[in-house]
XYZ file of C-alpha atoms in Angstrom:
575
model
C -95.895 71.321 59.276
C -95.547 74.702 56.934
C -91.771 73.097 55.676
C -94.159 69.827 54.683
C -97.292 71.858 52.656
C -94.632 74.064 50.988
C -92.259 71.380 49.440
C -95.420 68.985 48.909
C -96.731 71.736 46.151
C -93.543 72.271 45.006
C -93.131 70.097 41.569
C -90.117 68.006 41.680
C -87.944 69.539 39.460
C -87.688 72.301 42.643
C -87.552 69.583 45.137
C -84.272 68.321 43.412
C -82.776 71.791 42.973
C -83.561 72.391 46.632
C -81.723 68.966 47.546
C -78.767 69.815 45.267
C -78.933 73.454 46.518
C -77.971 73.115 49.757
C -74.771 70.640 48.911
C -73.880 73.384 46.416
C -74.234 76.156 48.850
C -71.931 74.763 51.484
C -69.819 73.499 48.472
C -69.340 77.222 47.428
C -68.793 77.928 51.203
C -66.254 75.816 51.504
C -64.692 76.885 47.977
C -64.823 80.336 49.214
C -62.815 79.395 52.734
C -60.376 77.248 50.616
C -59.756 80.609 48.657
C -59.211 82.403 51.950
C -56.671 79.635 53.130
C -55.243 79.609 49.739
C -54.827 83.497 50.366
C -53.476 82.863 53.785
C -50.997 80.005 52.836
C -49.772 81.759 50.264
C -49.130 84.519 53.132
C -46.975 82.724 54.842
C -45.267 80.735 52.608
C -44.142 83.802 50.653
C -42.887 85.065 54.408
C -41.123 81.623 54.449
C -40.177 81.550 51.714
C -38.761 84.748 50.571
C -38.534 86.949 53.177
C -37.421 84.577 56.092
C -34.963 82.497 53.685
C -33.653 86.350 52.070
C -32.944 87.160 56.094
C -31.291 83.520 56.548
C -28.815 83.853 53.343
C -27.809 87.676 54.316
C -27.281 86.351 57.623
C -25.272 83.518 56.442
C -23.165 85.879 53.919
C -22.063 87.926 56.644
C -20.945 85.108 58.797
C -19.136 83.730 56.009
C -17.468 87.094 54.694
C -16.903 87.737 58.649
C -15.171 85.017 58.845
C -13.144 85.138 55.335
C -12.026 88.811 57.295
C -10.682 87.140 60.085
C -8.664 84.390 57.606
C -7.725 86.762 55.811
C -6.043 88.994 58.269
C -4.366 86.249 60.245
C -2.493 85.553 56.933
C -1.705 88.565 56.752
C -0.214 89.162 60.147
C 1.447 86.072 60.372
C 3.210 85.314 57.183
C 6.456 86.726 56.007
C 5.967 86.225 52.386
C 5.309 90.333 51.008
C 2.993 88.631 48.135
C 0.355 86.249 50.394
C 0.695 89.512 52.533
C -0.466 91.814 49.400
C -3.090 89.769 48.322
C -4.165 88.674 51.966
C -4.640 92.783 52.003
C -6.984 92.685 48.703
C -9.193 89.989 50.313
C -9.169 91.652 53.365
C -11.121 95.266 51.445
C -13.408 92.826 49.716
C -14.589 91.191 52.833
C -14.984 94.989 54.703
C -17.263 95.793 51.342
C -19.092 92.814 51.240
C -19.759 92.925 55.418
C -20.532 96.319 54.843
C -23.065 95.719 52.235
C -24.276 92.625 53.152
C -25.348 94.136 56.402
C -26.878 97.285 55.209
C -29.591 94.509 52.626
C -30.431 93.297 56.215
C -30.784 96.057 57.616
C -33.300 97.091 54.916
C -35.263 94.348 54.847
C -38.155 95.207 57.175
C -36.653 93.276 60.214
C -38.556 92.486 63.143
C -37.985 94.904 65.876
C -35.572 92.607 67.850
C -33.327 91.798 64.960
C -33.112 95.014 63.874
C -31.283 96.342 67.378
C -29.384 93.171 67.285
C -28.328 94.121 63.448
C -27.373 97.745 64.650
C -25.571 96.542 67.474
C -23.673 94.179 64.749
C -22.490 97.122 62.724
C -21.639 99.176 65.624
C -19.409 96.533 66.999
C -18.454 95.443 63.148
C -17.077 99.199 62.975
C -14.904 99.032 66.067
C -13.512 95.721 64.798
C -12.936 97.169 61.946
C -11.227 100.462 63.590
C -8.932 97.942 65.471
C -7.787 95.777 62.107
C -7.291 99.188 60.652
C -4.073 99.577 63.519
C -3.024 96.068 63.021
C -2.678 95.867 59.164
C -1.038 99.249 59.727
C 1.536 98.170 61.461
C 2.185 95.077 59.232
C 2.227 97.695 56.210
C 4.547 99.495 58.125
C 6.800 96.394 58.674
C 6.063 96.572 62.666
C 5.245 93.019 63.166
C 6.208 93.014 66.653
C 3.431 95.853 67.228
C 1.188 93.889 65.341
C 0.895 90.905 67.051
C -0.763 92.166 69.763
C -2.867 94.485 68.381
C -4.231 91.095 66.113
C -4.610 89.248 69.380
C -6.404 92.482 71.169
C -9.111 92.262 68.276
C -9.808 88.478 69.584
C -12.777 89.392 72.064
C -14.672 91.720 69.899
C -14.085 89.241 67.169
C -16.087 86.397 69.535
C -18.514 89.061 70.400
C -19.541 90.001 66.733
C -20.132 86.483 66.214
C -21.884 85.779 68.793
C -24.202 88.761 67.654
C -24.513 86.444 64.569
C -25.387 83.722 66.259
C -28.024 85.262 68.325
C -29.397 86.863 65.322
C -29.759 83.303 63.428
C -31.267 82.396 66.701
C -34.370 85.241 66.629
C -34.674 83.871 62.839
C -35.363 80.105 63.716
C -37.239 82.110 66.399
C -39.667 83.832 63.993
C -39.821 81.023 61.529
C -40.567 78.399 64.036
C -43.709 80.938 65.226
C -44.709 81.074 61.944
C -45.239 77.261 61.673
C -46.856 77.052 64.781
C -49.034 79.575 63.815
C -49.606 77.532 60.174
C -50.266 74.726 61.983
C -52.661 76.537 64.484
C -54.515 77.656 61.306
C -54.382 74.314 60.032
C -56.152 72.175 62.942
C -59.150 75.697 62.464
C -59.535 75.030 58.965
C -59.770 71.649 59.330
C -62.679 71.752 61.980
C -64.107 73.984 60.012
C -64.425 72.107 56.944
C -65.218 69.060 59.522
C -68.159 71.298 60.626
C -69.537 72.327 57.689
C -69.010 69.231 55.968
C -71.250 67.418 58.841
C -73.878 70.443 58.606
C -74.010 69.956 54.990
C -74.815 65.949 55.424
C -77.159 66.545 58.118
C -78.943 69.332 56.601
C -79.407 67.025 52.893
C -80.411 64.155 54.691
C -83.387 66.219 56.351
C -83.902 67.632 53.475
C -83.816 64.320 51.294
C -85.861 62.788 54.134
C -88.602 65.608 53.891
C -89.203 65.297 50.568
C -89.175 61.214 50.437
C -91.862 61.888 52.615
C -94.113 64.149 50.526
C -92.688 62.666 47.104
C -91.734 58.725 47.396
C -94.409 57.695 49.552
C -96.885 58.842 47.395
C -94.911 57.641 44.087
C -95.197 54.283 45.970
C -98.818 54.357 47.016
C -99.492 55.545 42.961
C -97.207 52.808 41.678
C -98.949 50.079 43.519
C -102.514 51.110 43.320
C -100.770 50.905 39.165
C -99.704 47.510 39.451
C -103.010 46.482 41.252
C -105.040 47.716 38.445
C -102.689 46.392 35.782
C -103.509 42.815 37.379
C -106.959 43.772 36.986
C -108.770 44.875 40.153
C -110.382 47.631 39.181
C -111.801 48.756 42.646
C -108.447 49.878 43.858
C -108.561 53.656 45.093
C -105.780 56.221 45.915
C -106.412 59.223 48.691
C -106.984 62.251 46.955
C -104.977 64.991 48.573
C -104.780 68.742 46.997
C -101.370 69.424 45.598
C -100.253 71.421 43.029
C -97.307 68.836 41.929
C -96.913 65.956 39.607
C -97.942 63.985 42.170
C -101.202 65.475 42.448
C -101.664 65.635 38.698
C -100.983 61.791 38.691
C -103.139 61.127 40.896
C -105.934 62.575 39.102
C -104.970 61.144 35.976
C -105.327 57.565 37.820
C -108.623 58.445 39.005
C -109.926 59.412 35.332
C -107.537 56.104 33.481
C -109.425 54.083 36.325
C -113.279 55.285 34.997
C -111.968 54.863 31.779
C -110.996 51.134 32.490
C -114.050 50.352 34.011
C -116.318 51.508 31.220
C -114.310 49.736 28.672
C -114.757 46.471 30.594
C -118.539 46.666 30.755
C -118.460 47.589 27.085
C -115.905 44.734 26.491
C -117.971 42.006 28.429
C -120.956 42.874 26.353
C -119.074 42.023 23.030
C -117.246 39.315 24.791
C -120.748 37.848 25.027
C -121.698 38.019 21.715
C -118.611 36.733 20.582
C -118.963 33.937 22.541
C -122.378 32.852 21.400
C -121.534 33.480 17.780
C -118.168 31.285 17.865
C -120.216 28.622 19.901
C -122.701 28.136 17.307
C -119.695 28.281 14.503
C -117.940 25.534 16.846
C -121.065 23.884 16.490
C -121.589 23.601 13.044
C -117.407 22.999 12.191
C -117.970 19.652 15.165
C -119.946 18.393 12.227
C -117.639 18.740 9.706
C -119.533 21.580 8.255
C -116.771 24.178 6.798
C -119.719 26.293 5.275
C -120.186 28.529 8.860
C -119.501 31.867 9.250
C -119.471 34.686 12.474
C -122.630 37.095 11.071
C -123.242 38.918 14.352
C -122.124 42.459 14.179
C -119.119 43.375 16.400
C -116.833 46.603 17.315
C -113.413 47.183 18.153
C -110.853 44.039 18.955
C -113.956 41.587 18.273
C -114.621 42.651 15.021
C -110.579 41.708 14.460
C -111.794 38.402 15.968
C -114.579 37.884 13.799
C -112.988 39.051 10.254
C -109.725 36.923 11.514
C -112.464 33.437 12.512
C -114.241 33.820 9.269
C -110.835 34.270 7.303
C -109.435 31.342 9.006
C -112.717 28.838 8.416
C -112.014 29.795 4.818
C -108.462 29.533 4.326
C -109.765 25.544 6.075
C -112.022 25.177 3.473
C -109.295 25.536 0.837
C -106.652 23.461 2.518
C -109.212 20.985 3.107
C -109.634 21.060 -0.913
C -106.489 20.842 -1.635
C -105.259 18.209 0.909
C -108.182 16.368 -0.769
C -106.316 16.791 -4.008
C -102.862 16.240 -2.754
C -103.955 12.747 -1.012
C -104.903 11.554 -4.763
C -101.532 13.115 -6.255
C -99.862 11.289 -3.316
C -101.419 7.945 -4.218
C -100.867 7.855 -7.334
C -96.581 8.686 -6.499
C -96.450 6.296 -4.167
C -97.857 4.086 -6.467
C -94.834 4.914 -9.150
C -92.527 4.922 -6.034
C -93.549 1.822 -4.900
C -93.018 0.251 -8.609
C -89.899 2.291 -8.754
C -88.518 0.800 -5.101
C -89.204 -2.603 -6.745
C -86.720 -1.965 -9.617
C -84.413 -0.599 -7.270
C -84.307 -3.385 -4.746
C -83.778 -5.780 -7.686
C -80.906 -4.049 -8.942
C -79.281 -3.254 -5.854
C -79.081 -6.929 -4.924
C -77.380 -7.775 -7.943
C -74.762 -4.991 -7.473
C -74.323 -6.136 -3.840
C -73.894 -9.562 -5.461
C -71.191 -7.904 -7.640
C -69.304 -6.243 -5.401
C -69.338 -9.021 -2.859
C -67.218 -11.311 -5.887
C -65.015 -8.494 -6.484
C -64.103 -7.733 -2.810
C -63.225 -11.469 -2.650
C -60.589 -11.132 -5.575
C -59.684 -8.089 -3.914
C -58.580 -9.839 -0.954
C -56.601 -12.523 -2.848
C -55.219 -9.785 -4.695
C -54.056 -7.830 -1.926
C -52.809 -11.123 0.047
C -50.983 -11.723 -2.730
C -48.838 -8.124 -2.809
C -48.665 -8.995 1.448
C -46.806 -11.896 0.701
C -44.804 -10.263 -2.071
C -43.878 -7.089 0.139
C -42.888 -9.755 2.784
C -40.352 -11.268 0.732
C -38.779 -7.938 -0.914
C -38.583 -6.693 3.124
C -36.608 -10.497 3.385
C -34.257 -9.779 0.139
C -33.661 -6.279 1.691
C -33.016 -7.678 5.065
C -30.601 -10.342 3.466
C -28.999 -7.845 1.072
C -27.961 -5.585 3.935
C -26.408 -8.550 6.268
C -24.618 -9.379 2.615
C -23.592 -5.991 2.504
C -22.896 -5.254 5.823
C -20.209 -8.704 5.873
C -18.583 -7.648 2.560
C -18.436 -3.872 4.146
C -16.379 -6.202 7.300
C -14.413 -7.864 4.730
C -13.020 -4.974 2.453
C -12.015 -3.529 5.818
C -9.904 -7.004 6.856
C -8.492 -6.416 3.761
C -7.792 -2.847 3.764
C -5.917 -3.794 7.221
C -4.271 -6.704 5.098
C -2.964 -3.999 2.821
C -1.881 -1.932 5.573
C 0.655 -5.005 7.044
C 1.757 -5.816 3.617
C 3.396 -2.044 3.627
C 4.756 -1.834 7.119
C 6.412 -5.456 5.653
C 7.689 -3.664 2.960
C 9.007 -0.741 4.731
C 10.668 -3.220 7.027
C 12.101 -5.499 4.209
C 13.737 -2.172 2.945
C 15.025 -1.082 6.410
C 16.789 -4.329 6.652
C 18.373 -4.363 3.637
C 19.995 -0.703 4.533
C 20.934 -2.451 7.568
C 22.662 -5.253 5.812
C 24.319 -2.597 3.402
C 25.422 -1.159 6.243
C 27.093 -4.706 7.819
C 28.435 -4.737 4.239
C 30.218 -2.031 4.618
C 31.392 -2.525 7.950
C 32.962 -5.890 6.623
C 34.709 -4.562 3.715
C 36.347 -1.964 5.803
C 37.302 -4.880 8.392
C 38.689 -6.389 5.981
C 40.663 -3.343 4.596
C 42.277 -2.673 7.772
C 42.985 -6.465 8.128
C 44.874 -6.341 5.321
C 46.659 -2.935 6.364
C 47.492 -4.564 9.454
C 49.298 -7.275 7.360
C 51.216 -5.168 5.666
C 52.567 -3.544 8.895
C 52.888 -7.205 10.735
C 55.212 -8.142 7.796
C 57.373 -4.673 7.498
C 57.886 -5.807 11.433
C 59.569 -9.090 10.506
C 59.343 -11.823 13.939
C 58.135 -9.113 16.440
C 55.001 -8.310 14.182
C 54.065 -12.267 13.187
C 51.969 -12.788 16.294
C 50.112 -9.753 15.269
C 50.067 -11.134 11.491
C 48.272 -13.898 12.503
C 45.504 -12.170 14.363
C 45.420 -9.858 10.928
C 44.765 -12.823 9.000
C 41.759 -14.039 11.567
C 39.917 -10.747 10.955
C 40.323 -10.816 7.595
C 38.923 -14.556 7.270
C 35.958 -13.053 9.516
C 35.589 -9.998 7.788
C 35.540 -12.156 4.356
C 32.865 -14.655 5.632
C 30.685 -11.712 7.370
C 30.415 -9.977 3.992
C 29.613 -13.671 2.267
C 26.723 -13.347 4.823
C 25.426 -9.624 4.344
C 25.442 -10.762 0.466
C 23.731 -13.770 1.010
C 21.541 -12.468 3.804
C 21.037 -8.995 1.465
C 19.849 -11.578 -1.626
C 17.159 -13.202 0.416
C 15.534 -9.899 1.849
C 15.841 -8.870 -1.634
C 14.143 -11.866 -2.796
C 11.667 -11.485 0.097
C 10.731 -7.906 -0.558
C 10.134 -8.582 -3.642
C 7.519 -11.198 -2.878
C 5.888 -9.151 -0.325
C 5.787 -5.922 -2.853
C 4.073 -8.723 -5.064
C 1.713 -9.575 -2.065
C 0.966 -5.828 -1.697
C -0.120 -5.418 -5.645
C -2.384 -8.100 -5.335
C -4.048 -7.125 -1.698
C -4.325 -3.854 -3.480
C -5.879 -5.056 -6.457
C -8.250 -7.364 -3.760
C -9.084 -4.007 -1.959
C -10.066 -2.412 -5.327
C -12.254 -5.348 -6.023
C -13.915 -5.548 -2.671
C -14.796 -1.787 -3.083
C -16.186 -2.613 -6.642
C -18.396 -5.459 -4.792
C -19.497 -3.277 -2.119
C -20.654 -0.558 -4.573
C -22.216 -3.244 -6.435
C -24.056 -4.862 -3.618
C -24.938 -1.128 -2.307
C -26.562 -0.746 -5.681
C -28.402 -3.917 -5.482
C -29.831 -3.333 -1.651
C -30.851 0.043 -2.707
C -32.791 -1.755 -6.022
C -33.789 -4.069 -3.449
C -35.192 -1.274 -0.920
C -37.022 0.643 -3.580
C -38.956 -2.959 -4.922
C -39.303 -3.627 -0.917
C -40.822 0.360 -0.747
C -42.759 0.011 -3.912
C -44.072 -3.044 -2.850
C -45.327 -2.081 0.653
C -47.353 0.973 -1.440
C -48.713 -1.104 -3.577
C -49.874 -3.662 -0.576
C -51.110 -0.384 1.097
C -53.161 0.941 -1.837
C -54.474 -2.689 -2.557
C -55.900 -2.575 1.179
C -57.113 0.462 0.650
C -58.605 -0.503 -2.105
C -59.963 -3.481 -0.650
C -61.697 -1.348 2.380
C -63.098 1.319 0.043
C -64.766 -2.319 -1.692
C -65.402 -3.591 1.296
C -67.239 -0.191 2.347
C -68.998 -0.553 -0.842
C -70.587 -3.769 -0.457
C -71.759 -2.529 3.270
C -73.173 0.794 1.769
C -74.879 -1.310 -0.675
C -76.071 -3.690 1.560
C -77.794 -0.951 3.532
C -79.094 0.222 0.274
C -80.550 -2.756 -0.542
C -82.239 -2.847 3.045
C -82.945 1.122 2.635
C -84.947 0.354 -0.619
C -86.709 -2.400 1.001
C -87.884 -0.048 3.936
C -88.559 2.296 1.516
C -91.018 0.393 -0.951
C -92.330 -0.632 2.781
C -92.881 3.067 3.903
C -94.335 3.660 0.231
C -97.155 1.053 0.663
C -97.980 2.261 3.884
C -98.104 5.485 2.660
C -100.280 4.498 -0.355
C -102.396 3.277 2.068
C -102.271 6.328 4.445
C -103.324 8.454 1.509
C -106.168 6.185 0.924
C -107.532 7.187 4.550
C -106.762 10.698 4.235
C -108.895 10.860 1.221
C -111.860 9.119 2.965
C -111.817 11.149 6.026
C -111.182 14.633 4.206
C -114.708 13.461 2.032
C -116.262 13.808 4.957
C -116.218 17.898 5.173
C -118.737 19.740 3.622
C -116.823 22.285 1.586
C -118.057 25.968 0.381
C -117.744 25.842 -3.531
């Protein structure tokens, strides 16, 4: 009950730092804790990551540089070779350093207690090893190799036991870092139940806060508000509990008390000018029922009324003068309509003698343009006939081109066969030649050769009438090429003049196709021009019916004006 009364005088300017307040206090709570886990993460991951991971490299090192020691001496025992052996001796001093030094950093680096003995232990046993390789590479120096050998192989156990040292060192690492993210994690499920926590606290605590001061703030805003509303729709005996606060709430709810006394007061003094109004603008109504624009509001009048009177009075004057003037404007109108009326007469007249007009003209139009129809029709014929004409000599020049073509393969055939035939020729003469040879010899050969003489004198006779045929044959293919080289000139010359024809009858069906073109434009425009007449004669039409309405709508307007002017005579006017 004391939580209530103090936030119910508090104003609400406190009441919303004290709900933002306690979000901001566990806010800064929970900034400070995220500062501490900050502090602690970074705790642990610096452990993790510098410390633990500077222990697991040194640790690694020496493994590795143990083990380049060991490689490195069993190269040296067991080769022959005096150069791998020198330089197996170099590596073997570096790795001693480097296990020597690598092992001392571990040593200093603030080891746990249990790696530290196990790091001791290493370098004790590291310097025994070491004490033993010493007599080995001794004797290989020395060029005992047979000592050697066993000395190598008597450093074999120690050698497992320093790395098992290793080993169990690396162990107590993964040891210490595996505690260490246990324990992170530990600290992780804490924080997180903290925040959890507080985060819940922090709700539940704002909601009862939130909730307590609803209760001593909204509800009242409410009960205010509609008590507001209730008055605004005009009931003016709506109260509100007065309660003693020191808030806005409070001071509201006195300033509603002294706005409702206010209201009330103004409506009394409203109804009694509201009733004077009332009588004064019913006996104004009165005297404006009879058409009696002379009355005036004289009753005297504060506040909004007098608005209402000045604004009546105003208004039944600016009546007075419209009335005058629509008075005036109803004779100004007759008389127009009067002139309009004349004036639609004229009109109507002439309009009908234009639609007359244009009716003839879109008559001739139409000839006209069937005219150019049947005209464009008969160019698009000549064009259509023109390009079958054209098309069949196009057919013919090539049957004559092909013409020309046979004509030469003729001639080139005529002139093979006449080689040919010179050829035969040839053959013939030389028949003959050796007929004539053979003779010769048939006579030099006396009875023996006449047998043989006589067969000469056969060939000879054939070789005689085969060249009578070659000539006679040769003359006639002469005679025959000649013809057919004749044949070709004047194919040619057809050719030539079939091409002339074609260009000629091109020429025409172009002619033809522009008079077909300009012909179809000029049927187009002529329609066009016979719509745009034909749209004419409608418009005018509708004119002519337009003007007829409108001398109509003039009389009756005439006649309107005429009434107007009686009943505005009626008014009694203020001069």
């Amino acid at each position: 009950m004391g939580l209530s009364n103090l936030t119910k005088n508090l104003k609400i300017s406190a009441k919303i730092y004290l709900i933002l307040a306690i979000p901001l206090f566990f806010l800064c709570s929970s900034g400070m804790g995220a500062f501490i886990i900050q502090l602690k993460l970074s705790d642990i991951g610096q452990d993790l990551g510098i410390r633990q991971r500077i222990h697991l490299q040194l640790t690694g090192d020496i493994s590795r540089a143990v083990a380049d020691y060991r490689s490195a001496e069993t190269r040296m025992v067991m080769t022959s070779d005096p150069i791998i052996e020198q330089a197996a001796k170099k590596e073997i001093d570096v790795y001693q350093a480097e296990v020597q030094d690598l092992a001392q950093q571990l040593n200093n680096a603030q080891l746990p207690p249990s790696m530290l003995i196990k790091n001791q232990q290493f370098l004790s046993d590291w310097q025994r090893y070491i004490d033993l390789s010493r007599q080995t590479i001794g004797a290989v120096i020395e060029n005992h190799k047979a000592d050697a050998h066993p000395l190598f192989w008597k450093e074999l156990p120690l050698f497992d036991q320093i790395s098992d040292e290793l080993k169990t060192i690396r162990h107590i690492q993964g040891q210490i870092i595996e505690a260490k993210v246990n324990d992170m994690k530990a600290f992780f499920v804490v924080v997180r139940w903290l925040i959890i926590l507080t985060t819940l606290l922090a709700v539940l605590l704002s909601i009862f806060v939130a909730g307590l001061i609803v209760k001593v703030t909204v509800k009242p805003l409410q009960m205010v508000t509609h008590a507001l509303h209730a008055l605004a729709g005009g009931n003016t005996n709506v109260n509100v509990p007065v309660e003693k606060r020191s808030d806005e709430i409070g001071e509201l709810i006195t300033t509603f008390i002294l706005f409702r006394e206010r209201i009330l007061n103004a409506e009394k003094e409203k109804e009694a000018q509201l009733n004077l109004l009332v009588s004064d603008i019913g006996d104004a109504l009165h005297g404006l029922s009879k058409s009696d624009l002379t009355v005036r509001i004289t009753g005297h009048l504060t506040g909004g009324f007098s608005k209402i009177k000045e604004d009546f009075n105003y208004s039944i004057g600016v009546l007075n003068d419209v009335v005058s003037k629509i008075i005036q404007s109803a004779e100004n109108i007759k008389t127009g309509a009067d002139e309009i009326q004349q004036a639609s007469n004229d009109l109507s007249l002439r309009t009908e003698q234009q639609a007359a007009s244009l009716e003839e003209t879109s008559a001739v139009m139409v000839q006209i343009s069937n005219t150019v129809d049947h005209t464009a029709e008969g160019a698009n014929a000549s064009k259509l006939i023109t390009d079958q004409v054209e098309t069949e000599v196009v057919q013919s020049s090539h049957v004559v081109q092909q013409a020309m073509e046979a004509m030469n393969r003729i001639e080139n055939g005529s002139k093979k066969i006449a080689q040919i035939i010179g050829v035969i020729d040839g053959i013939a003469f030389q028949t003959n030649l050796l007929a004539l040879n053979a003779g010769v010899e048939a006579a030099r050969a006396g009875e023996a050769g006449k047998g043989f003489s006589v067969v000469a004198a056969e060939v000879r006779a054939l070789a005689q009438r085969s060249a009578e045929a070659a000539k006679d044959v040769k003359e006639r293919i002469t005679d025959s090429a000649r013809e057919v080289e004749n044949g070709v000139l004047l194919v040619n010359k057809t050719g030539d003049t079939l091409t002339q024809i074609v260009q000629q009858i091109h020429e025409i069906s172009e002619r033809v196709t522009q008079s077909a073109e300009m012909a179809e434009q000029q049927a187009s425009g002529l329609r066009q021009v016979n719509t745009a007449v034909s749209e004419m004669d409608s418009v005018t039409q509708k004119n002519a019916a337009m003007v007829q309405q409108s001398t109509k709508a003039v009389s009756q307007l005439a006649i309107e004006a005429q009434n107007m002017m009686q009943q505005m005579q009626q008014f009694k006017l203020a001069h």
